Amino acid sequence: MEGFGPSFAFWVLAALTLVAAGGVMVSRNLLHAVLFLILTFIGVAGFFVLLSADFIAMAQVIIYVGAIAVLVLFAVLLTPRSGRDNGETRWALPGILLAVCLAAIFLFVVHDTAWNTVDEAPAGLDARALGTALLTTWVVPFEIASVLLTAALVGAIMLTRSPEEEAEDALV
Amino acid sequence: MVPLENYLALSAIVFALGVYGVLARRNAVMILMSVELMLNAVNINFVAFAAYLDPGRIVGAIFAVFIITVAAAEVGLALAIVIRLFRNRATANVDEAATMKW
């Protein structure tokens, strides 16, 4: 991990991620915002690769870029054109002020803390060890997460039924 | 090797951008995307801490996995609510769906 390569990759990825995240905030068209968001997700996946967490990077690409972004795109395209206007902003100045203050506090804390970093070169994240830990130490949160996903799926289906389907159910 | 502070600073900036989006934007889908941005910033933090502070590297990655799972569930439900809002009110502006707010 010595040398020029990782830090060069870091700055390129940082520029990509920050420009894309800024684009999400700036763009007036909701579709452009979604495309910038996909670019941000890809940049974050690059950071995970740089931190040698391959499995998390893969999950990021598959779930965020492959599923969540496509879901948001579908929602944008399913809604009428009037809802695609993203221009409306209220309380912009207090929002900017709060965000800048928050970032300043975070940056101060990050800079001021003496991080107790481990010196040894980071080994790659072992996907086998991750799976073992998920199914032994963390098995209860794992099961709760699966129940949560099922509940969210059922809830989403219930919420988006058409009025005709709801009328049919009311008769039974 | 890139210092840990660089990752933390980057994720702080991305998080602040997400905070601005949630506070100032009025479109429901836009607010949702800003929340996703904030969750991604948190994930960068967790994975960076796992790589730099924890020799075993497992716990931070587990947190990241759970955050990704919950984000997927959240997006599915929130977009269903947005589509429902469109059907009933023909708007995605959260200020126009404030019936329960006094």
Coordinates of C-alpha atoms in Angstrom, one line a residue:
Chain A
M1 CA 0.0 0.0 0.0
E2 CA 3.0 2.3 -0.2
G3 CA 3.6 4.9 -2.8
F4 CA 1.8 7.1 -5.2
G5 CA -1.0 4.9 -6.4
P6 CA -3.5 4.8 -3.5
S7 CA -3.3 8.5 -2.7
F8 CA -3.7 9.4 -6.4
A9 CA -6.7 7.1 -6.5
F10 CA -8.1 8.7 -3.4
W11 CA -8.0 12.2 -4.7
V12 CA -9.5 11.2 -8.1
L13 CA -12.3 9.4 -6.3
A14 CA -12.8 12.3 -3.9
A15 CA -13.1 14.8 -6.7
L16 CA -15.6 12.5 -8.5
T17 CA -17.7 11.9 -5.4
L18 CA -17.8 15.5 -4.3
V19 CA -18.6 16.9 -7.8
A20 CA -21.3 14.3 -8.2
A21 CA -22.8 14.9 -4.7
G22 CA -22.7 18.7 -5.5
G23 CA -24.4 18.0 -8.8
V24 CA -27.3 16.2 -6.9
M25 CA -27.9 19.3 -4.9
V26 CA -27.5 21.8 -7.8
S27 CA -29.3 20.2 -10.7
R28 CA -32.9 21.5 -11.3
N29 CA -34.1 18.4 -13.2
L30 CA -34.9 15.5 -11.0
L31 CA -33.6 13.0 -13.6
H32 CA -30.2 14.7 -13.7
A33 CA -30.1 14.5 -9.9
V34 CA -30.7 10.8 -10.0
L35 CA -27.9 10.3 -12.6
F36 CA -25.5 12.3 -10.4
L37 CA -26.6 10.2 -7.4
I38 CA -25.6 7.0 -9.3
L39 CA -22.2 8.6 -10.0
T40 CA -21.8 9.4 -6.3
F41 CA -22.7 5.7 -5.4
I42 CA -20.0 4.5 -7.8
G43 CA -17.5 6.9 -6.3
V44 CA -18.3 5.6 -2.8
A45 CA -17.9 2.0 -4.1
G46 CA -14.4 3.0 -5.3
F47 CA -13.6 4.2 -1.8
F48 CA -14.6 0.8 -0.5
V49 CA -12.3 -0.9 -3.0
L50 CA -9.5 1.5 -1.9
L51 CA -10.1 0.4 1.7
S52 CA -9.8 -3.2 0.5
A53 CA -13.4 -4.0 1.6
D54 CA -14.2 -5.8 -1.7
F55 CA -17.5 -7.4 -0.4
I56 CA -18.9 -4.1 0.7
A57 CA -18.0 -2.5 -2.6
M58 CA -19.7 -5.3 -4.5
A59 CA -22.8 -5.0 -2.3
Q60 CA -22.7 -1.2 -2.8
V61 CA -22.7 -1.5 -6.6
I62 CA -25.4 -4.3 -6.7
I63 CA -27.8 -2.8 -4.1
Y64 CA -27.3 1.0 -4.5
V65 CA -26.5 1.3 -8.2
G66 CA -28.4 -1.7 -9.3
A67 CA -31.5 -1.6 -7.2
I68 CA -32.0 1.6 -5.2
A69 CA -31.0 4.0 -8.1
V70 CA -33.2 2.1 -10.6
L71 CA -36.1 2.2 -8.1
V72 CA -35.7 6.0 -7.7
L73 CA -35.5 6.3 -11.6
F74 CA -38.7 4.2 -11.9
A75 CA -40.5 6.4 -9.3
V76 CA -39.4 9.6 -11.2
L77 CA -40.5 8.2 -14.5
L78 CA -43.9 6.9 -13.2
T79 CA -44.8 10.2 -11.8
P80 CA -46.3 12.9 -14.0
R81 CA -44.0 15.5 -15.6
S82 CA -45.2 18.3 -13.2
G83 CA -43.5 16.4 -10.3
R84 CA -40.2 16.3 -12.0
D85 CA -39.4 19.9 -11.4
N86 CA -36.9 20.0 -8.6
G87 CA -36.4 23.7 -8.5
E88 CA -38.4 24.6 -5.4
T89 CA -36.2 25.4 -2.4
R90 CA -37.3 26.9 0.9
W91 CA -35.2 28.2 3.7
A92 CA -32.1 27.8 1.5
L93 CA -29.9 30.2 3.4
P94 CA -30.5 28.7 6.9
G95 CA -30.0 25.2 5.3
I96 CA -26.6 26.3 3.8
L97 CA -25.6 27.9 7.1
L98 CA -26.4 24.8 9.1
A99 CA -24.7 22.4 6.6
V100 CA -21.6 24.6 6.6
C101 CA -21.5 24.8 10.5
L102 CA -22.0 21.0 10.7
A103 CA -19.2 20.4 8.2
A104 CA -16.9 22.8 10.1
I105 CA -17.6 21.0 13.4
F106 CA -17.0 17.6 11.9
L107 CA -13.8 18.7 10.2
F108 CA -12.6 20.3 13.5
V109 CA -13.3 17.1 15.4
V110 CA -11.7 14.9 12.8
H111 CA -8.6 17.1 12.7
D112 CA -8.4 17.5 16.5
T113 CA -8.7 13.9 17.6
A114 CA -5.6 11.8 18.0
W115 CA -6.8 8.7 16.1
N116 CA -5.5 5.5 17.6
T117 CA -4.8 3.9 14.2
V118 CA -3.5 0.3 13.8
D119 CA -0.1 0.4 12.1
E120 CA -0.1 -2.9 10.4
A121 CA -0.9 -3.0 6.8
P122 CA -4.7 -3.7 6.5
A123 CA -5.5 -7.2 5.3
G124 CA -8.3 -7.5 2.9
L125 CA -11.8 -7.9 4.3
D126 CA -12.4 -11.7 4.4
A127 CA -15.9 -12.4 3.0
R128 CA -15.8 -15.8 4.6
A129 CA -15.1 -14.3 8.1
L130 CA -17.8 -11.7 7.4
G131 CA -20.4 -14.4 6.7
T132 CA -19.4 -16.5 9.7
A133 CA -19.7 -13.5 12.0
L134 CA -23.1 -12.6 10.5
L135 CA -24.5 -16.0 11.2
T136 CA -23.0 -16.5 14.7
T137 CA -22.4 -13.3 16.7
W138 CA -24.8 -11.1 14.7
V139 CA -27.5 -13.7 13.9
V140 CA -30.3 -11.9 15.8
P141 CA -29.8 -8.5 14.0
F142 CA -29.5 -10.5 10.8
E143 CA -32.9 -12.2 11.3
I144 CA -34.5 -8.9 12.4
A145 CA -33.1 -7.3 9.2
S146 CA -34.7 -10.1 7.1
V147 CA -38.1 -9.6 8.8
L148 CA -37.7 -5.8 8.2
L149 CA -37.1 -6.4 4.5
T150 CA -40.2 -8.6 4.3
A151 CA -42.3 -6.1 6.1
A152 CA -41.1 -3.3 3.8
L153 CA -41.9 -5.4 0.7
V154 CA -45.4 -6.2 1.9
G155 CA -46.0 -2.6 3.0
A156 CA -44.8 -1.2 -0.4
I157 CA -47.2 -3.6 -2.2
M158 CA -50.1 -2.6 0.0
L159 CA -49.5 1.1 -0.5
T160 CA -49.2 1.0 -4.3
R161 CA -52.3 -1.1 -5.1
S162 CA -54.7 0.5 -7.6
P163 CA -58.2 1.7 -6.3
E164 CA -59.9 -1.1 -8.2
E165 CA -57.9 -3.8 -6.3
E166 CA -58.8 -2.1 -3.0
A167 CA -62.5 -2.0 -3.9
E168 CA -62.4 -5.8 -4.6
D169 CA -60.8 -6.4 -1.3
A170 CA -63.4 -4.4 0.5
L171 CA -66.2 -6.7 -0.7
V172 CA -64.7 -9.9 0.6
Chain B
M1 CA -1.2 5.1 2.6
V2 CA -4.0 7.7 2.7
P3 CA -4.5 9.0 6.2
L4 CA -7.7 8.2 8.0
E5 CA -8.5 11.9 8.4
N6 CA -8.9 12.2 4.6
Y7 CA -11.7 9.7 4.5
L8 CA -13.4 11.2 7.6
A9 CA -13.2 14.7 6.1
L10 CA -14.7 13.6 2.8
S11 CA -17.6 11.8 4.5
A12 CA -18.2 14.8 6.6
I13 CA -18.6 17.0 3.5
V14 CA -20.9 14.5 1.8
F15 CA -23.0 14.3 5.0
A16 CA -23.3 18.1 5.2
L17 CA -24.5 18.2 1.5
G18 CA -27.1 15.6 2.4
V19 CA -28.2 17.7 5.4
Y20 CA -28.6 20.7 3.2
G21 CA -30.7 18.7 0.7
V22 CA -33.0 17.4 3.4
L23 CA -33.5 20.9 4.9
A24 CA -33.9 23.0 1.9
R25 CA -35.4 20.9 -0.9
R26 CA -39.2 20.4 -1.1
N27 CA -39.4 17.6 -3.5
A28 CA -40.0 14.3 -1.7
V29 CA -37.8 12.2 -4.1
M30 CA -35.1 14.8 -3.7
I31 CA -35.3 14.6 0.1
L32 CA -35.0 10.8 -0.2
M33 CA -31.9 11.0 -2.3
S34 CA -30.3 13.4 0.2
V35 CA -31.0 10.8 2.9
E36 CA -29.2 8.2 0.8
L37 CA -26.3 10.5 0.4
M38 CA -26.0 10.8 4.2
L39 CA -26.3 7.0 4.7
N40 CA -23.4 6.6 2.2
A41 CA -21.3 9.1 4.1
V42 CA -21.9 7.1 7.3
N43 CA -20.9 3.9 5.4
I44 CA -17.6 5.4 4.3
N45 CA -16.9 6.3 7.9
F46 CA -17.7 2.8 9.2
V47 CA -15.6 1.0 6.6
A48 CA -12.7 3.5 7.1
F49 CA -12.8 2.9 10.8
A50 CA -12.8 -0.8 10.3
A51 CA -9.8 -0.6 8.1
Y52 CA -7.8 1.8 10.3
L53 CA -8.7 1.1 13.9
D54 CA -9.8 -2.5 14.1
P55 CA -7.3 -5.3 13.2
G56 CA -10.1 -7.8 12.8
R57 CA -12.0 -5.6 10.3
I58 CA -15.3 -7.4 10.8
V59 CA -17.5 -5.2 13.0
G60 CA -17.4 -2.0 10.8
A61 CA -18.2 -4.1 7.7
I62 CA -21.2 -5.7 9.5
F63 CA -22.5 -2.2 10.4
A64 CA -22.1 -1.2 6.7
V65 CA -24.0 -4.3 5.6
F66 CA -26.9 -3.6 7.9
I67 CA -27.0 0.1 6.9
I68 CA -27.2 -1.0 3.2
T69 CA -30.1 -3.4 4.1
V70 CA -32.1 -0.8 6.0
A71 CA -31.5 1.8 3.2
A72 CA -33.0 -0.7 0.7
A73 CA -36.1 -1.2 2.8
E74 CA -36.4 2.5 3.4
V75 CA -36.2 3.4 -0.2
G76 CA -38.8 0.8 -1.2
L77 CA -41.3 2.0 1.3
A78 CA -40.7 5.7 0.8
L79 CA -41.1 5.5 -3.0
A80 CA -44.4 3.7 -2.5
I81 CA -45.5 6.5 -0.2
V82 CA -44.4 9.1 -2.9
I83 CA -46.3 7.3 -5.6
R84 CA -49.4 7.2 -3.3
L85 CA -48.9 10.9 -2.6
F86 CA -48.9 11.6 -6.4
R87 CA -52.1 9.6 -6.8
N88 CA -54.0 11.3 -4.1
R89 CA -52.6 14.9 -4.3
A90 CA -50.9 15.1 -7.7
T91 CA -47.8 16.6 -6.1
A92 CA -44.4 15.6 -4.7
N93 CA -44.0 18.8 -2.7
V94 CA -43.9 17.8 1.0
D95 CA -45.2 21.2 2.1
E96 CA -48.5 20.5 0.3
A97 CA -49.0 17.2 2.2
A98 CA -49.0 18.8 5.6
T99 CA -52.6 18.0 6.6
M100 CA -51.6 16.5 10.0
K101 CA -49.4 19.5 10.8
W102 CA -51.1 22.3 12.8

